[in-house]
Short mmCIF file of C-alpha atoms in Angstrom, two decimals:
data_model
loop_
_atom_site.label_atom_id
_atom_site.label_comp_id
_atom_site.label_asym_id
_atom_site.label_seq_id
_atom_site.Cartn_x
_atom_site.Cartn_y
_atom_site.Cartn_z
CA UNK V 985 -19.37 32.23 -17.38
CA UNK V 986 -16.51 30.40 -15.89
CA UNK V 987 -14.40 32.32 -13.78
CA UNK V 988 -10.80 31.96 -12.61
CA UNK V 989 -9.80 31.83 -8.64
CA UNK V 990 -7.16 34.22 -7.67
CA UNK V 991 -5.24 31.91 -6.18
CA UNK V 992 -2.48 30.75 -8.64
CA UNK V 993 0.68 28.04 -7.47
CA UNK V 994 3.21 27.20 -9.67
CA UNK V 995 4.58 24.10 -9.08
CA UNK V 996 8.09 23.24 -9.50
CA UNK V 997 8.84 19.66 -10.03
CA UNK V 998 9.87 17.70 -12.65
CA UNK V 999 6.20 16.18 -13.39
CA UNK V 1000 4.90 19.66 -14.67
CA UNK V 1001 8.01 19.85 -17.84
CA UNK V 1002 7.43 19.28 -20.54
CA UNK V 1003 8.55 16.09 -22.02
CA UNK V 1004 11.19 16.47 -25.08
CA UNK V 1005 10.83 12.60 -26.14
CA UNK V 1006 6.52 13.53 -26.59
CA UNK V 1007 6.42 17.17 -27.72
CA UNK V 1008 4.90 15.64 -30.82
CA UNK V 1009 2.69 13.02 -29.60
CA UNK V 1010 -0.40 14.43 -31.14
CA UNK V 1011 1.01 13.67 -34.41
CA UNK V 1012 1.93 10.19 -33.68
CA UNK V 1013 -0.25 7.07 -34.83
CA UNK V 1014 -2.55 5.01 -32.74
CA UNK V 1015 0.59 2.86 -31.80
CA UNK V 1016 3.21 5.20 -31.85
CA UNK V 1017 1.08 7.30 -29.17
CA UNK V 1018 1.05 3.87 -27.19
CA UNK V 1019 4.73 3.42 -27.73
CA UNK V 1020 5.57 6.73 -26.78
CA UNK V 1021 3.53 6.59 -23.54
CA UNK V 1022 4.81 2.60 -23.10
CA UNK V 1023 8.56 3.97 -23.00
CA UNK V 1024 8.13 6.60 -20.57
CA UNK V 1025 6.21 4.11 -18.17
CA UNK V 1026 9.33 1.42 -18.19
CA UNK V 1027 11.58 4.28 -16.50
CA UNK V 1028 9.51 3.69 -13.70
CA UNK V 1029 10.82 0.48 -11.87
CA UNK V 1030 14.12 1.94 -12.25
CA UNK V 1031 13.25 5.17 -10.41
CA UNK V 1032 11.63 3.09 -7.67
CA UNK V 1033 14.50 0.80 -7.25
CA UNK V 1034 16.44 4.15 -6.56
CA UNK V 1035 13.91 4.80 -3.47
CA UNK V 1036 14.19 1.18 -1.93
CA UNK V 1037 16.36 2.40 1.00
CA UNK V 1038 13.88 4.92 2.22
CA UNK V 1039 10.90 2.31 1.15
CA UNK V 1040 12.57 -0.60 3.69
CA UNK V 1041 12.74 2.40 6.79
CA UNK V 1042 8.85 2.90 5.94
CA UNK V 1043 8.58 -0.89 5.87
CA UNK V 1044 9.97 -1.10 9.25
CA UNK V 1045 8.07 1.40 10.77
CA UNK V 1046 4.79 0.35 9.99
CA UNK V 1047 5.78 -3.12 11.26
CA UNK V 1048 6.37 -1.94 14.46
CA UNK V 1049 3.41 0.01 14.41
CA UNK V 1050 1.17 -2.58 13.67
CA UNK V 1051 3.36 -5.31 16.45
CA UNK V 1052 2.47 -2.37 18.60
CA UNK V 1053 -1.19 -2.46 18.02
CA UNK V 1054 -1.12 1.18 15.99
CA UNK V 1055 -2.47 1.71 12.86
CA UNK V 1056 -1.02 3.00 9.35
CA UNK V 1057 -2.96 5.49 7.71
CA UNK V 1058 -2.67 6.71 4.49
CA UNK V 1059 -2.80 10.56 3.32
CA UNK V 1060 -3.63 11.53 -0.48
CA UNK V 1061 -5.58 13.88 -2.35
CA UNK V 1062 -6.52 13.10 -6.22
CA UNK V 1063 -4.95 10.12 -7.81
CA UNK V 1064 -2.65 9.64 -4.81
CA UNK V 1065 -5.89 9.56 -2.67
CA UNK V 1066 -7.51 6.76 -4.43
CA UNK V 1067 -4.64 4.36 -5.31
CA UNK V 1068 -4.40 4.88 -1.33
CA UNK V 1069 -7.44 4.09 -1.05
CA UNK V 1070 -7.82 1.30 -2.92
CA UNK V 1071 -4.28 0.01 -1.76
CA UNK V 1072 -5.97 -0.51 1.92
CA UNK V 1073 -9.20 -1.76 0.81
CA UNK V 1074 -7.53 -5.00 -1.18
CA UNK V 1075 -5.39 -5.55 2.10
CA UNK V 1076 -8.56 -6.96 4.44
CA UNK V 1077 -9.51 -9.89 1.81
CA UNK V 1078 -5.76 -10.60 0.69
CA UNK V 1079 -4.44 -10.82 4.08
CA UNK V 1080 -7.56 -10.91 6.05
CA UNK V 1081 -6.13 -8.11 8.35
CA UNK V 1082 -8.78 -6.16 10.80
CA UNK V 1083 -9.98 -3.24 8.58
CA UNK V 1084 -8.60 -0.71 11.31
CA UNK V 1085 -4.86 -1.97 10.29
CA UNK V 1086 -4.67 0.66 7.15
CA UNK V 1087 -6.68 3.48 6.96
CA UNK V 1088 -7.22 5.96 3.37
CA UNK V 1089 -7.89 9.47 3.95
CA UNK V 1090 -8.56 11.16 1.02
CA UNK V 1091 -8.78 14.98 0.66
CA UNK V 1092 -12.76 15.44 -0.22
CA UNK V 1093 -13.92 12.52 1.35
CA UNK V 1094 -15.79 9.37 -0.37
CA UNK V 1095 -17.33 11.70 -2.79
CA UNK V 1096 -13.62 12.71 -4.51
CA UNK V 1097 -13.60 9.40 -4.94
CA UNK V 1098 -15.36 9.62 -8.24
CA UNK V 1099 -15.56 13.29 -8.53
CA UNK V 1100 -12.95 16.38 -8.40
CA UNK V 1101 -13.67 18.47 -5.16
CA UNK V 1102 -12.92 22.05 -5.59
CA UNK V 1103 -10.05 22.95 -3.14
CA UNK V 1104 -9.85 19.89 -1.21
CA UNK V 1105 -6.41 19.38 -1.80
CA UNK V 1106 -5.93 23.18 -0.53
CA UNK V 1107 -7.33 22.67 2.60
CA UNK V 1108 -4.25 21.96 5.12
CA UNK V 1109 -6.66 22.41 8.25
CA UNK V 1110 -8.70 19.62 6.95
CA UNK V 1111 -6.31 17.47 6.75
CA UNK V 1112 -4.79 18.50 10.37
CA UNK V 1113 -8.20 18.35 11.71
CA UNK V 1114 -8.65 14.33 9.96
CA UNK V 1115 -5.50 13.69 11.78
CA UNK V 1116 -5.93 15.06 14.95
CA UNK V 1117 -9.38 12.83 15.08
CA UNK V 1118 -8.05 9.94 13.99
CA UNK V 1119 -4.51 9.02 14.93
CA UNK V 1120 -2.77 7.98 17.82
CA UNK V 1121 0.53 8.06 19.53
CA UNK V 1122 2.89 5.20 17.83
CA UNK V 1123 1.02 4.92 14.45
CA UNK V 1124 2.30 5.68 11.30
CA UNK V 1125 1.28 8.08 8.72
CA UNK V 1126 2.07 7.90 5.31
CA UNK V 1127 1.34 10.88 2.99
CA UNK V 1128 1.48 10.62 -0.98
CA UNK V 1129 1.60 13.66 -3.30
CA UNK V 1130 3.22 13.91 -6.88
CA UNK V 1131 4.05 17.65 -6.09
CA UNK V 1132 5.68 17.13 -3.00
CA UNK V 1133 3.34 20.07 -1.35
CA UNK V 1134 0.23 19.25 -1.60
CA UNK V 1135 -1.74 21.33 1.59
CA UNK V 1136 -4.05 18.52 2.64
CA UNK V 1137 -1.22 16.24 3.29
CA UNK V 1138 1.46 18.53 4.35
CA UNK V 1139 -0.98 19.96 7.11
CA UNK V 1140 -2.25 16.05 7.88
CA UNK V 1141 1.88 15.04 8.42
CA UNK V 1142 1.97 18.14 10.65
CA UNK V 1143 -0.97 17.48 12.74
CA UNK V 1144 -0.08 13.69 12.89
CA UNK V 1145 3.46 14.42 14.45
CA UNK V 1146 1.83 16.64 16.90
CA UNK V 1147 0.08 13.58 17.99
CA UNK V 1148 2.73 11.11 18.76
CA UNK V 1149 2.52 9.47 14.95
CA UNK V 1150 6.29 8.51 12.69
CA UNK V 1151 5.24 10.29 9.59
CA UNK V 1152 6.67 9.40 5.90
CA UNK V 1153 6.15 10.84 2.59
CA UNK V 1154 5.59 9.61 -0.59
CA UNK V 1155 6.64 12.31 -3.36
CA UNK V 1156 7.90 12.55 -7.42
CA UNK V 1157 9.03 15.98 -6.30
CA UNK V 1158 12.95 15.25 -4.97
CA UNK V 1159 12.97 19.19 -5.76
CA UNK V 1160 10.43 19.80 -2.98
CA UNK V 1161 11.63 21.18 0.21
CA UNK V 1162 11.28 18.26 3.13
CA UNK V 1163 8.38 18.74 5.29
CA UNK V 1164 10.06 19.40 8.86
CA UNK V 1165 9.86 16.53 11.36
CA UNK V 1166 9.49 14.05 8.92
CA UNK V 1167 10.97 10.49 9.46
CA UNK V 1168 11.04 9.32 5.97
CA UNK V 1169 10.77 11.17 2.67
CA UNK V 1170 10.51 8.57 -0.16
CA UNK V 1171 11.21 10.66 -2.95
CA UNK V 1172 10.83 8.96 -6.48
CA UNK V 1173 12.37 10.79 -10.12
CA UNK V 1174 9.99 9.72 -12.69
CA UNK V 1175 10.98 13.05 -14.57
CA UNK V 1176 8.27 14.44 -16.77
CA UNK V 1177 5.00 13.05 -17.48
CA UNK V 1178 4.14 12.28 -21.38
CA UNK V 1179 1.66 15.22 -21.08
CA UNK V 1180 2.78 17.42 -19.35
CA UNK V 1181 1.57 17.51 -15.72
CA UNK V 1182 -0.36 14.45 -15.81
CA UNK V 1183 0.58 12.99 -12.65
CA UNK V 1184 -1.76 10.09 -13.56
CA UNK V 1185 0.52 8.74 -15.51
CA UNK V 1186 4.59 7.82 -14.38
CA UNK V 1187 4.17 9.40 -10.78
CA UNK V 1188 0.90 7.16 -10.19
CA UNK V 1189 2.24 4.37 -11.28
CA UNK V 1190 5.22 4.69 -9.35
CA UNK V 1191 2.89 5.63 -6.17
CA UNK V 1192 0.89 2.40 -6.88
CA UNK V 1193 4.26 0.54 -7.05
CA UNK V 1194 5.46 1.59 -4.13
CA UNK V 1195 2.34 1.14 -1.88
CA UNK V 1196 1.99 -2.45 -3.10
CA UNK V 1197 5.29 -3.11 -1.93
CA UNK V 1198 5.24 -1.16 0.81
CA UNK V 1199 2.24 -2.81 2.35
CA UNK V 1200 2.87 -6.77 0.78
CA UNK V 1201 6.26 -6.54 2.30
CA UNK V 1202 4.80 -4.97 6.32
CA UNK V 1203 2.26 -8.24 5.43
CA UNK V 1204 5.50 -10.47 4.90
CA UNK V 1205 7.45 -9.32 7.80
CA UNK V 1206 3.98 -9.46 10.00
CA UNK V 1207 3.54 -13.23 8.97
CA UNK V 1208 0.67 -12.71 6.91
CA UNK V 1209 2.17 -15.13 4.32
CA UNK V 1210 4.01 -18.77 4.00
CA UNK V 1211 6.71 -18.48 1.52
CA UNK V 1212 5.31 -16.52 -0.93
CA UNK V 1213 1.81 -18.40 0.28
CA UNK V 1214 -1.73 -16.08 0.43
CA UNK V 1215 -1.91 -18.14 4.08
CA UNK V 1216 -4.05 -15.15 5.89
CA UNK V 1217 -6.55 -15.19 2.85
CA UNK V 1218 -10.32 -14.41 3.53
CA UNK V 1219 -12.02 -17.22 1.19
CA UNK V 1220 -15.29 -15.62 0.40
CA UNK V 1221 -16.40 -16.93 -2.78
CA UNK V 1222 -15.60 -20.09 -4.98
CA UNK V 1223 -12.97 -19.05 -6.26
CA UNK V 1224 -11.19 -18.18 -3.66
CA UNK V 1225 -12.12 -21.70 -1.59
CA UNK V 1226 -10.39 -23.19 -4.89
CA UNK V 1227 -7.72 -20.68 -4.12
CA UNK V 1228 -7.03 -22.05 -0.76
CA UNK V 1229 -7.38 -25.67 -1.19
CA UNK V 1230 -4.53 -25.13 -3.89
CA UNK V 1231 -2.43 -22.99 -1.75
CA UNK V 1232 -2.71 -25.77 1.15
CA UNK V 1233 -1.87 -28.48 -1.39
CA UNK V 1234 1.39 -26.45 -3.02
CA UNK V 1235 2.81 -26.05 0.59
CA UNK V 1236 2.22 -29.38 2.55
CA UNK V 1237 2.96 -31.43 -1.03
CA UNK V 1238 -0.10 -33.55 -0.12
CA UNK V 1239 -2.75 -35.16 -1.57
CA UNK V 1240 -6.61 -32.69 -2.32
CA UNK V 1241 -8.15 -35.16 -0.49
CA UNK V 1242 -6.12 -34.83 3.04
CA UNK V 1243 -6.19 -31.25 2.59
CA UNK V 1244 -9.59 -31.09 2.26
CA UNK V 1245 -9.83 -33.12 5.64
CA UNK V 1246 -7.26 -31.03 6.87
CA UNK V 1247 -9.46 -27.51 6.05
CA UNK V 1248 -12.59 -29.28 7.22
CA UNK V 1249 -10.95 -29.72 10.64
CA UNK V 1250 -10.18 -26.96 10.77
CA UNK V 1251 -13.05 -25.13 10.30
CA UNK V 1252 -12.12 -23.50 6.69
CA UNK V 1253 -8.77 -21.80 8.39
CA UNK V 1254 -6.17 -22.45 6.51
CA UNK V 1255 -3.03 -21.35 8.78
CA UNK V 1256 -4.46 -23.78 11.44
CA UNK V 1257 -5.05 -26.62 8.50
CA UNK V 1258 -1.38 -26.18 7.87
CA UNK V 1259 0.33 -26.22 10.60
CA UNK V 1260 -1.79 -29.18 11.51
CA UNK V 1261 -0.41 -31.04 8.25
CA UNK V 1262 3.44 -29.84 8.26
CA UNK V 1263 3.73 -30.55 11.72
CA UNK V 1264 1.55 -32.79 13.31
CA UNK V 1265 -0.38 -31.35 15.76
CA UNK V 1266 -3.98 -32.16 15.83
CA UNK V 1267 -5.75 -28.40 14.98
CA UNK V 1268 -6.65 -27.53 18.59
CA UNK V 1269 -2.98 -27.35 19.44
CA UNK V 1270 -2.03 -25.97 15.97
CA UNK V 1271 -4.42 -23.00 16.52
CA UNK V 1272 -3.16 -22.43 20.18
CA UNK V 1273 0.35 -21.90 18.38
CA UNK V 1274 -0.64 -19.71 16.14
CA UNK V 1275 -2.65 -17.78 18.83
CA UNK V 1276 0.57 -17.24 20.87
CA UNK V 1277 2.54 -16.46 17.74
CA UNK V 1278 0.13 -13.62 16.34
CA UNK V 1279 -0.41 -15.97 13.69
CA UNK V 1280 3.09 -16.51 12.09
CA UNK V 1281 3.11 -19.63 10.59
CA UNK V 1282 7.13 -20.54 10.91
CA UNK V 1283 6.78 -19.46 14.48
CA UNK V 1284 3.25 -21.58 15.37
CA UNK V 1285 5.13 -24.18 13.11
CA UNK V 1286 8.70 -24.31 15.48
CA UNK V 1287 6.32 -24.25 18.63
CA UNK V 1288 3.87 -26.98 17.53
CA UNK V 1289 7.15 -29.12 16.37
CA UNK V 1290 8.32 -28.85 19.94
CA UNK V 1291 5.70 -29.91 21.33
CA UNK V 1292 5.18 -32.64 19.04
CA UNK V 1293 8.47 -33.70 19.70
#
């Protein structure tokens, strides 16, 4: 016999309406269900565009965090939790950044992962207590919830200011009162969901919008990238040894066969390969300059042309 906590919240935010352009989506076709559900989703880039102030002050905190030698950690509980989650994991093999750089912490552990955990989300000590193990003075800590109140990560902000961490928050609640202390409140209006309440739907995909650019753009301004170059790429498989050869070839304009020579020189690194080609330097000196520039390419590239020069 299934019983029912006690406990009750009503949440007040836009995501839990009900939607008056679906209210009769069950009687729709196979493609007008997907049509339905299609138009909602393209409101989304709009109402991320609308958040691209507060995005760029997130940005530039966890720059300087990471310049600094802190960490950015992550803070979500349900969907929010996992496209955290996976938004850090794909970060160490696209940019080959050490793992410690971003950091998921998911209300319920690896196991809510795959599998609901009864009153995780609730638990605002836990999330304190994850914070108070785990950060540091100077990092940043970014929280995502589609309510805008979610305990775990409201208690994890909370407990991460106490420590010396900038704080930010992710939220499709701009009806949600503002956590206190907070540096940046990233509010996105993706109105209500298709079903009601599914925050699955519009408010995920706006979370995994905005943590994509959030973190691709701290990569950019770190120097992770070459133009619009995957420079800091971990080449782990074929593929991705194709991948780099190509990316080599498409920004020094040379031949596969010198940039093959080039990568073989340099022992498979391809930042040190190209700076060797674009500026001269054999790859002893081209890997020096990238040492000393934290391995920015344009810098190591202005330093190895001056000493070429």
């Amino acid at each position: 016999m299934m019983t029912v906590s006690p406990q009750v919240v009503h949440v007040d935010s836009p995501t839990e309406r009900r939607n008056p352009r679906t209210v009769n989506i069950d009687q729709l076709s196979t493609a007008g269900i997907l049509a339905a559900i299609n138009a909602e989703d393209q409101q989304v880039p709009e109402a991320v565009q609308a958040v691209l102030p507060e995005l760029t002050v997130a940005v530039d905190i966890a720059t300087e965090a990471l310049r600094a030698g802190n960490r950015v950690h992550y803070v979500g509980a349900g969907t929010s939790g996992r496209l955290a989650t996976l938004d850090a994991a794909e970060l160490v093999p696209t940019f080959n950044v050490p793992p410690d750089w971003f950091v998921a912490h998911h209300a319920g552990g690896e196991r809510a992962l795959r599998h609901a955990v009864e009153n995780a989300e609730d638990d605002a000590a836990s999330g304190a207590a994850e914070m108070a193990r785990s950060t540091a003075a100077g990092d940043f800590v970014l929280g995502l919830t589609a309510s805008g109140r979610t305990p775990f990560v409201l208690g994890a902000l909370q407990a991460a200011k106490q420590c010396g961490a900038r704080t930010g928050l992710v939220s499709a609640n701009p009806e949600a009162p503002r956590p206190a202390d907070l540096d940046v409140l990233i509010a996105v209006d993706t109105g209500p969901e298709a079903i009601a309440g599914s925050t699955r739907m519009k408010a995920g995909t706006a979370q995994k919008i905005i943590l994509t650019a959030f973190s691709t753009a701290t990569m950019v301004k770190l120097g992770r990238t070459y133009s619009n170059l995957m420079v800091s790429m971990r080449a782990t498989n074929a593929k991705l040894r194709g991948r780099t050869l190509r990316i080599l070839c498409e920004a020094t304009g040379m031949s596969t066969e010198a940039c093959t020579n080039a990568l073989t020189e340099a022992d498979g690194d391809l930042k040190v390969a190209l700076v060797h080609l674009l500026s001269g330097v054999d790859t002893a000196l081209a890997a020096e300059a990238l040492a000393a520039s934290d391995g920015h390419v344009r810098e190591a590239l202005n330093t190895a042309r001056a000493r070429a020069s």
